[in-house]
XYZ file of C-alpha atoms in Angstrom:
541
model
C 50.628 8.203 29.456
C 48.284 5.838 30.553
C 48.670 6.184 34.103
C 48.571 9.832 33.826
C 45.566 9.944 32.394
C 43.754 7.320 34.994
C 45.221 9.580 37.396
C 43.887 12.524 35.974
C 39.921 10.836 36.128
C 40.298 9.727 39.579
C 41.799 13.374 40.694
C 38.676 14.265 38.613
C 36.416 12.312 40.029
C 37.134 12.901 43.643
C 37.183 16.813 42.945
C 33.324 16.384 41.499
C 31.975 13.770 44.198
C 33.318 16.075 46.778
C 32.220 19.131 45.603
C 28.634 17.640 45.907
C 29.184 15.948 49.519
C 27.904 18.464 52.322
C 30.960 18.388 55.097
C 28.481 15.999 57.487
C 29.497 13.039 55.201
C 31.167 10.440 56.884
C 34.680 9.456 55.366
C 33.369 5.863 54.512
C 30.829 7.647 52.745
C 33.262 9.357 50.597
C 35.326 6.098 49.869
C 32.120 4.207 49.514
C 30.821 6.733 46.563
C 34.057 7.279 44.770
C 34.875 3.424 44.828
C 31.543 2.720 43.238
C 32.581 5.577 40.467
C 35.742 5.013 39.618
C 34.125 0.837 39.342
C 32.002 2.899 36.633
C 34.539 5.101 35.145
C 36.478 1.876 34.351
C 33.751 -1.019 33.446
C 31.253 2.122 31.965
C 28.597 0.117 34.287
C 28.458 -0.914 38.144
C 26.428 -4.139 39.607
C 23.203 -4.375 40.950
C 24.995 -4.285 44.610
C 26.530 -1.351 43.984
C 23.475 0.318 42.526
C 21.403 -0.406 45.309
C 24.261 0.802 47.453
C 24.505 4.063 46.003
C 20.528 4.260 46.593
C 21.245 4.034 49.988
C 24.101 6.641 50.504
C 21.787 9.317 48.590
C 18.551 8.509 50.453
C 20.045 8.329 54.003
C 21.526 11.668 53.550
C 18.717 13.079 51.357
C 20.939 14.436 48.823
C 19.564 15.450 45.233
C 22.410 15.668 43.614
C 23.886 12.261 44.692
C 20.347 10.724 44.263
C 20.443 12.023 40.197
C 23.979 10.644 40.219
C 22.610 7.484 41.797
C 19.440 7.133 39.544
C 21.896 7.829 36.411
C 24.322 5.313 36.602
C 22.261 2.444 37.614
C 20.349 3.365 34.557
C 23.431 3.938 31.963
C 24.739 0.356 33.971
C 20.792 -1.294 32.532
C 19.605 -1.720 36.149
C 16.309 0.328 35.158
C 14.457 -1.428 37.746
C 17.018 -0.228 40.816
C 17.132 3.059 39.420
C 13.536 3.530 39.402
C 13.342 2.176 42.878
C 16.025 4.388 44.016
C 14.301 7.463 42.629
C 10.668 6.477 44.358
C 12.508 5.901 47.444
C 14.431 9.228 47.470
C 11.072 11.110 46.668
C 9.309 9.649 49.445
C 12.708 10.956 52.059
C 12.280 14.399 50.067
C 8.625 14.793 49.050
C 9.528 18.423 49.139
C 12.279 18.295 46.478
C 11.309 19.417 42.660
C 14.153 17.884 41.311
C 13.495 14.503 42.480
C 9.961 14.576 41.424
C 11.578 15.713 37.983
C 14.018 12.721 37.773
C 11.122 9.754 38.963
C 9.320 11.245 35.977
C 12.007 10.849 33.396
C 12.891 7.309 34.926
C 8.620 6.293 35.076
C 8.680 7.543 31.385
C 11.558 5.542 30.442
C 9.246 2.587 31.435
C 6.262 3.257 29.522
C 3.840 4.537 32.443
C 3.375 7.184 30.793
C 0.215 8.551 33.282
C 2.421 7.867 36.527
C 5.288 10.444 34.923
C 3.251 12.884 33.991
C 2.288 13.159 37.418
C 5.400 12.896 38.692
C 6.149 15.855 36.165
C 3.214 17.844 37.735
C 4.201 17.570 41.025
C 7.743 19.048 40.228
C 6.310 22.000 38.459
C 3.873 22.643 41.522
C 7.125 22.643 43.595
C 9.322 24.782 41.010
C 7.296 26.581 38.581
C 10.260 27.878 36.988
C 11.683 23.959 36.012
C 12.035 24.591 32.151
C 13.218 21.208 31.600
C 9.781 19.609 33.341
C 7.790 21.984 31.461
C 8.934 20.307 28.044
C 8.705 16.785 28.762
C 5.437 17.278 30.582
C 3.758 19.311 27.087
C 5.343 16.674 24.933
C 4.497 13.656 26.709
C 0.906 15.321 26.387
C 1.126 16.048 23.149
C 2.073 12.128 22.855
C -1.055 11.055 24.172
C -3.172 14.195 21.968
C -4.305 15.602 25.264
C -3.871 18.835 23.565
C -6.239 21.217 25.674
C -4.098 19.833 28.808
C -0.426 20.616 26.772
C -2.491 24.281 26.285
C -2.878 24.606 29.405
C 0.760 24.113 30.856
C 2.438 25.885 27.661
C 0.983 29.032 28.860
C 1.799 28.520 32.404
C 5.409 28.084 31.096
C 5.322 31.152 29.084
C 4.779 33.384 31.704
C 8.080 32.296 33.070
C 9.844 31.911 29.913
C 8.384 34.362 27.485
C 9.542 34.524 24.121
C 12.174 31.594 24.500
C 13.001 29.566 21.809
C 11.834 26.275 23.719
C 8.225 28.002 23.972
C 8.020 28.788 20.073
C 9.055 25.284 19.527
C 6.488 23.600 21.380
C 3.722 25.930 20.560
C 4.707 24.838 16.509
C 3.953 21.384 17.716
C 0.784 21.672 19.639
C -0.253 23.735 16.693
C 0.681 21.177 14.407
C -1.328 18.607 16.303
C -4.087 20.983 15.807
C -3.793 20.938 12.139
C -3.084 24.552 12.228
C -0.681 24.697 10.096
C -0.220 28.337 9.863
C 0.058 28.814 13.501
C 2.531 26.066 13.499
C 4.640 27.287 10.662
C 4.596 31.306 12.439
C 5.930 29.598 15.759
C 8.047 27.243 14.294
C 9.998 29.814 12.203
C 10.353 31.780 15.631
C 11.970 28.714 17.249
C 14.458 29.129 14.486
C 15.053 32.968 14.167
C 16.788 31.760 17.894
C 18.623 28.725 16.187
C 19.108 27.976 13.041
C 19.908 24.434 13.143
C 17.316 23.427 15.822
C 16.336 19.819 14.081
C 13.251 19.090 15.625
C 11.750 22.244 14.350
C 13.273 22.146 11.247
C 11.902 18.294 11.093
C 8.490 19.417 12.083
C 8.438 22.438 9.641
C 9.775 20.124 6.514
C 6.978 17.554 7.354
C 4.044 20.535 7.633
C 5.604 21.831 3.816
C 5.405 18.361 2.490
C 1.958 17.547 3.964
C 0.537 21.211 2.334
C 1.841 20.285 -0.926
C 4.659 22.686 -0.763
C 7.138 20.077 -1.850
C 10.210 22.468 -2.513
C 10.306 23.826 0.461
C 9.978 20.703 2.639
C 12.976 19.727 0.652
C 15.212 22.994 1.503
C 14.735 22.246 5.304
C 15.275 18.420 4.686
C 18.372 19.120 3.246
C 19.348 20.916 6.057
C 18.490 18.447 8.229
C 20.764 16.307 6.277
C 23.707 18.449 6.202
C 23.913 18.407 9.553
C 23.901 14.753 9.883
C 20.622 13.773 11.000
C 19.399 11.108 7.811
C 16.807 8.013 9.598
C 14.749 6.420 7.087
C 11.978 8.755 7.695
C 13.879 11.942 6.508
C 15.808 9.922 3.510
C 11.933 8.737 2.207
C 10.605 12.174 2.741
C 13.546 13.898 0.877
C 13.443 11.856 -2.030
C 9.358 12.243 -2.200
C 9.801 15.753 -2.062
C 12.658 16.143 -4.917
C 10.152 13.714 -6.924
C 7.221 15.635 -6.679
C 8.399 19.134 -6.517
C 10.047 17.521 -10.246
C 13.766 17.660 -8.799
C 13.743 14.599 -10.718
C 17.939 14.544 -11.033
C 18.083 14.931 -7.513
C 16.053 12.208 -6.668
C 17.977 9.898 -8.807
C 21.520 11.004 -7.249
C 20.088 9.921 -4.015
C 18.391 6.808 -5.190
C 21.762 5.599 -7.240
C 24.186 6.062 -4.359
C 21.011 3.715 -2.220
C 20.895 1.156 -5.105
C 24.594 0.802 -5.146
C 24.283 0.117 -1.504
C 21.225 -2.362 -1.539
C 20.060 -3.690 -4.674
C 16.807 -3.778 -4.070
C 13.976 -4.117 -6.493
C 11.806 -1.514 -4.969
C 14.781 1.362 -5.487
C 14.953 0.337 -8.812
C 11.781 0.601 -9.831
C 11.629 3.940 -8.783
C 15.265 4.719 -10.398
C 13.013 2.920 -13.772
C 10.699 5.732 -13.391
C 12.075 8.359 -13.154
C 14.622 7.548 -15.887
C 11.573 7.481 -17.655
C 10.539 11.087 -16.768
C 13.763 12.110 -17.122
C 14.464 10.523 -20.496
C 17.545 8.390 -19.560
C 17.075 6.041 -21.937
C 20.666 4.612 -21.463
C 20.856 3.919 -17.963
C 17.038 2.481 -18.325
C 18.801 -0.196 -20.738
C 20.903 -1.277 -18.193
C 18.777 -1.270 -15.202
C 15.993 -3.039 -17.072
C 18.146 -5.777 -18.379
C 18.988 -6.718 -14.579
C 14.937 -6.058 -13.664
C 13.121 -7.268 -16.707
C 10.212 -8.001 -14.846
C 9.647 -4.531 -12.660
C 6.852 -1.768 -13.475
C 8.767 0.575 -14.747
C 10.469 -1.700 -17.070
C 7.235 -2.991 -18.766
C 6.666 0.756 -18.955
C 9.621 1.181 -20.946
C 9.044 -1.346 -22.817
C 6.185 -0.603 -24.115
C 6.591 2.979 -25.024
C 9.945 1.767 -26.838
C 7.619 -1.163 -29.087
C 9.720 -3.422 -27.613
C 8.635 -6.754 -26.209
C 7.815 -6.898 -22.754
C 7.298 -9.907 -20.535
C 3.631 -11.299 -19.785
C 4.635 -14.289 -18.389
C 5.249 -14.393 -14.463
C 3.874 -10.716 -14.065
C 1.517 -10.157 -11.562
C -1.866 -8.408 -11.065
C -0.362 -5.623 -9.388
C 2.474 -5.480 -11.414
C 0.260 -4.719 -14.315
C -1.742 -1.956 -12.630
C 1.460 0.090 -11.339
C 2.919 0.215 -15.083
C -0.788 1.372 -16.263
C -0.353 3.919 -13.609
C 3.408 5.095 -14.739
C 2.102 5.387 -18.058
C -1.231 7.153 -17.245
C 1.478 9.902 -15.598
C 3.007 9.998 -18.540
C -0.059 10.721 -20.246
C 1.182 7.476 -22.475
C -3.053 6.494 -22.972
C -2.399 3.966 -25.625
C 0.407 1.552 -23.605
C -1.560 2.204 -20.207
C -4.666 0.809 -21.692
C -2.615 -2.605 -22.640
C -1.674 -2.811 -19.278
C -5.250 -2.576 -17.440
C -5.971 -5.013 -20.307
C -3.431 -7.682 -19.334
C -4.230 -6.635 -15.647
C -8.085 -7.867 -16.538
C -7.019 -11.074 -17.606
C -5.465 -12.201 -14.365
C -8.679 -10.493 -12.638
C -11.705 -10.177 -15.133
C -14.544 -9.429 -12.822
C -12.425 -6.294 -11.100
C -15.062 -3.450 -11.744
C -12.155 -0.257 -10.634
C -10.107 -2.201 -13.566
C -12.889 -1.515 -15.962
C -13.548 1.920 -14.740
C -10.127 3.103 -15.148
C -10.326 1.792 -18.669
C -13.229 3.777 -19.258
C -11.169 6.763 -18.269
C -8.523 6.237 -20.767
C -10.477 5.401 -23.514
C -12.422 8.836 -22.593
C -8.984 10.402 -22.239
C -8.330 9.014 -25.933
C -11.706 10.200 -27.142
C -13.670 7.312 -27.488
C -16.954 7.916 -26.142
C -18.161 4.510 -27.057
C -15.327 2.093 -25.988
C -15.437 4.697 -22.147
C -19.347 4.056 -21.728
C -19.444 0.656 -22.739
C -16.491 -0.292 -19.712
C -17.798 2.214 -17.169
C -20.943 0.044 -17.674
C -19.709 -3.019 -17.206
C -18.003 -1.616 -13.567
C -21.429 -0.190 -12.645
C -22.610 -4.004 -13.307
C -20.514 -5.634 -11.320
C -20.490 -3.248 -8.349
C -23.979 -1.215 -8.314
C -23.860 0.067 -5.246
C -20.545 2.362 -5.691
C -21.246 5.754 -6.173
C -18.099 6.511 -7.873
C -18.741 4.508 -11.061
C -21.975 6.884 -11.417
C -19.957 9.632 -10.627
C -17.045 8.843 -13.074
C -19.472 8.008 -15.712
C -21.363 11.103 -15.414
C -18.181 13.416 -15.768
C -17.704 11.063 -18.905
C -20.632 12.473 -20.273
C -19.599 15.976 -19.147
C -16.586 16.029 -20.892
C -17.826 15.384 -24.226
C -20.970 17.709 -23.993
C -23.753 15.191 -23.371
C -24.859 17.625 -20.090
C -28.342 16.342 -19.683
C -27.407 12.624 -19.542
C -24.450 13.916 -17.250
C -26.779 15.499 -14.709
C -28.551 12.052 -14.270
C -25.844 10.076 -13.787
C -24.129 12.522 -11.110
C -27.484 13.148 -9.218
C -27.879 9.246 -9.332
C -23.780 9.636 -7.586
C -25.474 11.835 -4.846
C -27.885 9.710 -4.116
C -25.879 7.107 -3.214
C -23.403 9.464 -1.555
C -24.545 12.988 -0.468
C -21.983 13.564 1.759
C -19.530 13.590 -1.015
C -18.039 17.075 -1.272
C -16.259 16.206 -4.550
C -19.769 15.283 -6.133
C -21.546 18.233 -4.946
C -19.240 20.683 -5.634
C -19.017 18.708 -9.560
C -22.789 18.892 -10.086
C -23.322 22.600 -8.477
C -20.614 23.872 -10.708
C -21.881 22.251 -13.535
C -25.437 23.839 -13.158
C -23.816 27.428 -12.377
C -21.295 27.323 -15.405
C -24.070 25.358 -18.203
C -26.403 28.214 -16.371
C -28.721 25.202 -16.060
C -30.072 26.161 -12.921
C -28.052 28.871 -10.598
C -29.846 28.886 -7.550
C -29.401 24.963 -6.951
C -26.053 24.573 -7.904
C -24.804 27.481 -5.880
C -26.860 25.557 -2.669
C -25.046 22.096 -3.433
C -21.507 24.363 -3.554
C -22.044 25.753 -0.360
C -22.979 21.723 0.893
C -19.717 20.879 -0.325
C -18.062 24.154 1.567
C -19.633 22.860 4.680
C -17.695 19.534 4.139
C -14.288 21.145 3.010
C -14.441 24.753 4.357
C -11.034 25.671 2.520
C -10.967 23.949 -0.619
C -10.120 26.452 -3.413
C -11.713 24.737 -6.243
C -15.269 24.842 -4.178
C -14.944 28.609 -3.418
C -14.036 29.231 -6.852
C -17.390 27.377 -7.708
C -19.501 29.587 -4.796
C -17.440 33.035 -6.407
C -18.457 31.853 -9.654
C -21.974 30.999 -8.884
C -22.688 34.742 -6.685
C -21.249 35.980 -10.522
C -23.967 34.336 -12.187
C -25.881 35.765 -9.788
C -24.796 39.349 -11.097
C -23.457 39.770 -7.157
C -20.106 40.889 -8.352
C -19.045 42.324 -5.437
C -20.122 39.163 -3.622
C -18.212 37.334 -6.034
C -14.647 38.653 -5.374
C -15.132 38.564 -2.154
C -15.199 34.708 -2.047
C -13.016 34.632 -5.457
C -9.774 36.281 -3.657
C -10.346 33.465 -0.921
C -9.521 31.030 -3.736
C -7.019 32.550 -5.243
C -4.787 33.186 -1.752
C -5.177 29.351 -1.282
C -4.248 28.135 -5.159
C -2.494 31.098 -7.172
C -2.091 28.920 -10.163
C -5.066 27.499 -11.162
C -5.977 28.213 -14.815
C -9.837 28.629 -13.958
C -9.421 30.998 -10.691
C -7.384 32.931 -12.683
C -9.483 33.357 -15.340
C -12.794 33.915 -12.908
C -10.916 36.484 -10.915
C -9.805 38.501 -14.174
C -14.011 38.514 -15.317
C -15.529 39.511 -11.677
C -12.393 42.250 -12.283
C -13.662 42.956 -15.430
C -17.245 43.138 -14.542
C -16.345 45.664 -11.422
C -14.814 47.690 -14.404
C -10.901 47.512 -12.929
C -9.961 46.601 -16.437
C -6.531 47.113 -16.242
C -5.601 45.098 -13.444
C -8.308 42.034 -15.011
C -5.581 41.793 -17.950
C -3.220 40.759 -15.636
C -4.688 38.368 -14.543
C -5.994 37.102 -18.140
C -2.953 36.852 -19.222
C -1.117 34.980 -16.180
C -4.405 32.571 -17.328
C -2.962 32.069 -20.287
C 0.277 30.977 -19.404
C -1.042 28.104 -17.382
C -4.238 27.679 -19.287
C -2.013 24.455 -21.232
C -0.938 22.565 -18.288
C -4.780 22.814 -17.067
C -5.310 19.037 -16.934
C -8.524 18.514 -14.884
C -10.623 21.276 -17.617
C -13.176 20.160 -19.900
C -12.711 20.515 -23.271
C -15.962 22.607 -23.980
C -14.464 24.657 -21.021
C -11.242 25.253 -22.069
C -12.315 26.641 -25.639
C -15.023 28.899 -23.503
C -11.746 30.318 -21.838
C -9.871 30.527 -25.274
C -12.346 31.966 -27.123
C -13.201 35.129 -24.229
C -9.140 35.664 -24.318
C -9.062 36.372 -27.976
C -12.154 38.262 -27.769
C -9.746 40.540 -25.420
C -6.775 40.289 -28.321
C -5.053 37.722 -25.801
């Protein structure tokens, strides 16, 4: 069987080589070529001799198809120095020959010089405009090195030869995406695979666009696609399991993660497999995990919500801070406070340590305890606007406005570029009804900053309300509500400008969808959230 089959390749071979020969070829030509492939066939690589011997047989008889030949086995045989210098040397016998141009492109790109190929590239398309293949390296070699106008440029010239392809859809999603136009990225993208369903690089490119808007579920759908169809790299696997964690596919997650721990037991996977035990309420498999990693994070976490005795001994700084900040997720406020408190004894001068703490203890409704520690940060780091700012939504949340106002226009001050504090302060003045007109100016600031940002718009709808500009107001407010259709706060503005504009009917809807979500509504201020409360019952809500 054996010797069939060898006889079979060489029959094979000699058929192929042949076919590509034009009849001038000298015999010893012939015999030289196939020798030299059947030397391949059988070691899967050829010598530096042979290489260079090939090189000549295509370039004396300026053949493209033996020079590609040529160029490719000296490469696949790791003489990438011959093969380049065969493909220079059969451009300069051919000048005229698109194909060649194409293939010293690939080979100069294969060596990292990167400009040199994309000329090479250039000239191939200027001698074949209709070279598909040179069109796509050329755009994503440019897209590479964010020359984006230049990718532009050549994407259209390859669309008027190869309109509506799928190729053309895909690389318009990518130059798109390097735009951070996300929506022009995701139209094309899809497009690219109406024509092919399983076409992984736009399904990679479209999972990674999902999971960098926030839209965590659906990054995961196309990830698991990716997956099923065999392509898992680190990248993907990280991604995946990110997604499942914070779209709260929690038991997912931990499928993935157990199957990896069993593989590598590393700390790090465990840690995570700690967590989200803990958000899961696995209390059983936690016992066992945390009995082999006493000492990690999410053990201390454990722990301590289960008044059980955690070490303190041999745990660092950082250690410390990531179980405050497991806890703080689990809204545990008493157990994350010990652990910034422990942290502060390894590192008592840290003033972000202190401010946190001032957080919680605000969080826990201890006005005293949170003003006394976000003093102490501002102390020890007076020049950091966020300590002002942090202090003054302190003071916010439990109704001291005046003192608030100081404390975030002293923020400002220090940072008036900051779109986060502008937007705080302006919608502070608009909602108190403290002073309209210059909190709706800082809002628009902040809009100038972050043009997109829901929560700001909401502030700028809210503020042209104020205003009595109603129909101003809904203009700006449906802006908000496109971009974030679950916010407590939009919801509830949209339903009053609704209300105002006397479309009662189709305001209760939206009062009422308010309601569902008003109790997951995290970021609200107390005095805020009864405001809301109180306005729904007033509407027997």
């Amino acid at each position: 069987m054996k010797i069939k089959k060898s006889m079979v390749m060489i029959s094979l071979a000699f058929v192929i080589i042949t076919s590509w020969l034009p009849s001038s070829y000298a015999e010893d030509s012939i015999d030289q070529f196939i020798k030299i492939y059947l030397s391949y066939l059988e070691n899967h690589k050829i010598t530096s001799k042979q290489c260079l011997k090939l090189g000549e047989l295509c370039i004396d008889e300026s053949d493209e198809e033996l020079c590609k030949t040529a160029v490719s086995l000296c490469f696949e045989s790791g003489l990438k120095k011959e093969a380049l210098s065969i493909a220079q040397e059969a451009v300069k016998s051919n000048p005229k020959s698109s194909q060649l141009w194409f293939i010293l492109g690939k080979m100069l790109l294969l060596q990292n010089r990167v400009n040199d190929s994309i000329n090479s590239f250039k000239k191939s398309l200027k001698l074949n405009p209709k070279k598909k293949d040179a069109y796509s390296i050329l755009i994503r070699v440019l897209l590479f090195k964010s020359e984006n106008q230049e990718a532009y440029k050549w994407l259209k010239q390859m669309e008027k030869y190869f309109p509506n392809s799928e190729e053309v859809f895909l690389l318009k999603g990518k130059l798109y995406y390097a735009l951070g136009k996300y929506k022009q990225a995701i139209k094309y993208l899809k497009r690219a695979l109406s024509s092919h369903q399983s076409n992984k690089e736009a399904l990679q490119l479209l999972a990674d666009i999902y999971f960098k808007k926030g839209e965590y579920q659906e990054a995961s759908k196309l990830l698991e696609d990716l997956v099923s169809q065999g392509v898992i790299s680190e990248k993907i696997l990280k991604q995946l399991i990110d997604s499942y964690i914070r779209s709260a596919q929690y038991k997912k997650a931990i499928h993935i993660l157990e199957r990896l721990y069993q593989m590598h037991k590393s700390a790090q996977i465990a840690n995570v497999l700690a967590v989200l035990y803990l958000k899961t309420n696995t209390k059983d498999k936690l016992e066992v995990l945390c009995s082999k990693h006493p000492k990690l994070s999410g053990c201390i976490a454990f722990r301590c919500l289960d008044n059980k005795e955690f070490p303190v001994i041999g745990i660092s700084y950082s250690e410390f801070i990531e179980a405050g900040q497991i806890l703080l997720e689990l809204e545990a406020y008493t157990c994350a406070l010990k652990m910034y408190q422990l942290a502060l004894t390894q590192r008592p001068k840290n003033a972000n340590v202190y401010a946190t703490i001032a957080v919680i203890h605000s969080d826990l409704d201890q006005l005293d305890s949170a003003l006394k520690n976000i003093d102490i940060a501002i102390t020890l780091d007076p020049k950091n606007a966020d300590y002002y700012f942090r202090k003054g939504v302190i003071l916010e949340r439990h109704n001291k406005v005046k003192e608030s106002i100081k404390w975030l226009e002293k923020a400002i001050e220090l940072r008036p570029d900051s779109a986060t504090y502008l937007n705080y302060l302006g919608y502070l003045l608009i909602v108190r009804e403290i002073d309209v007109d210059r909190g709706t100016e800082l809002v628009q600031k902040a809009l100038k900053i972050s043009p997109d940002n829901p929560s700001y718009l909401d502030s700028l709808a809210w503020g042209y309300f104020k205003k009595c500009l109603y129909n101003k107001a809904l203009e700006i407010q449906e802006k908000a509500l496109q971009k974030n259709p679950d916010n407590a706060v939009i919801l509830f503005h949209y339903a009053e400008i609704l209300f105002k504009l006397g479309r009662k009917q189709e305001a209760l809807k939206y009062y009422r969808k308010c309601k569902q979500l008003l109790a997951e509504e995290k970021d609200l201020s107390p005095w805020e959230k009864e405001e809301i409360v109180k306005r729904l019952k007033e509407l027997g809500l």
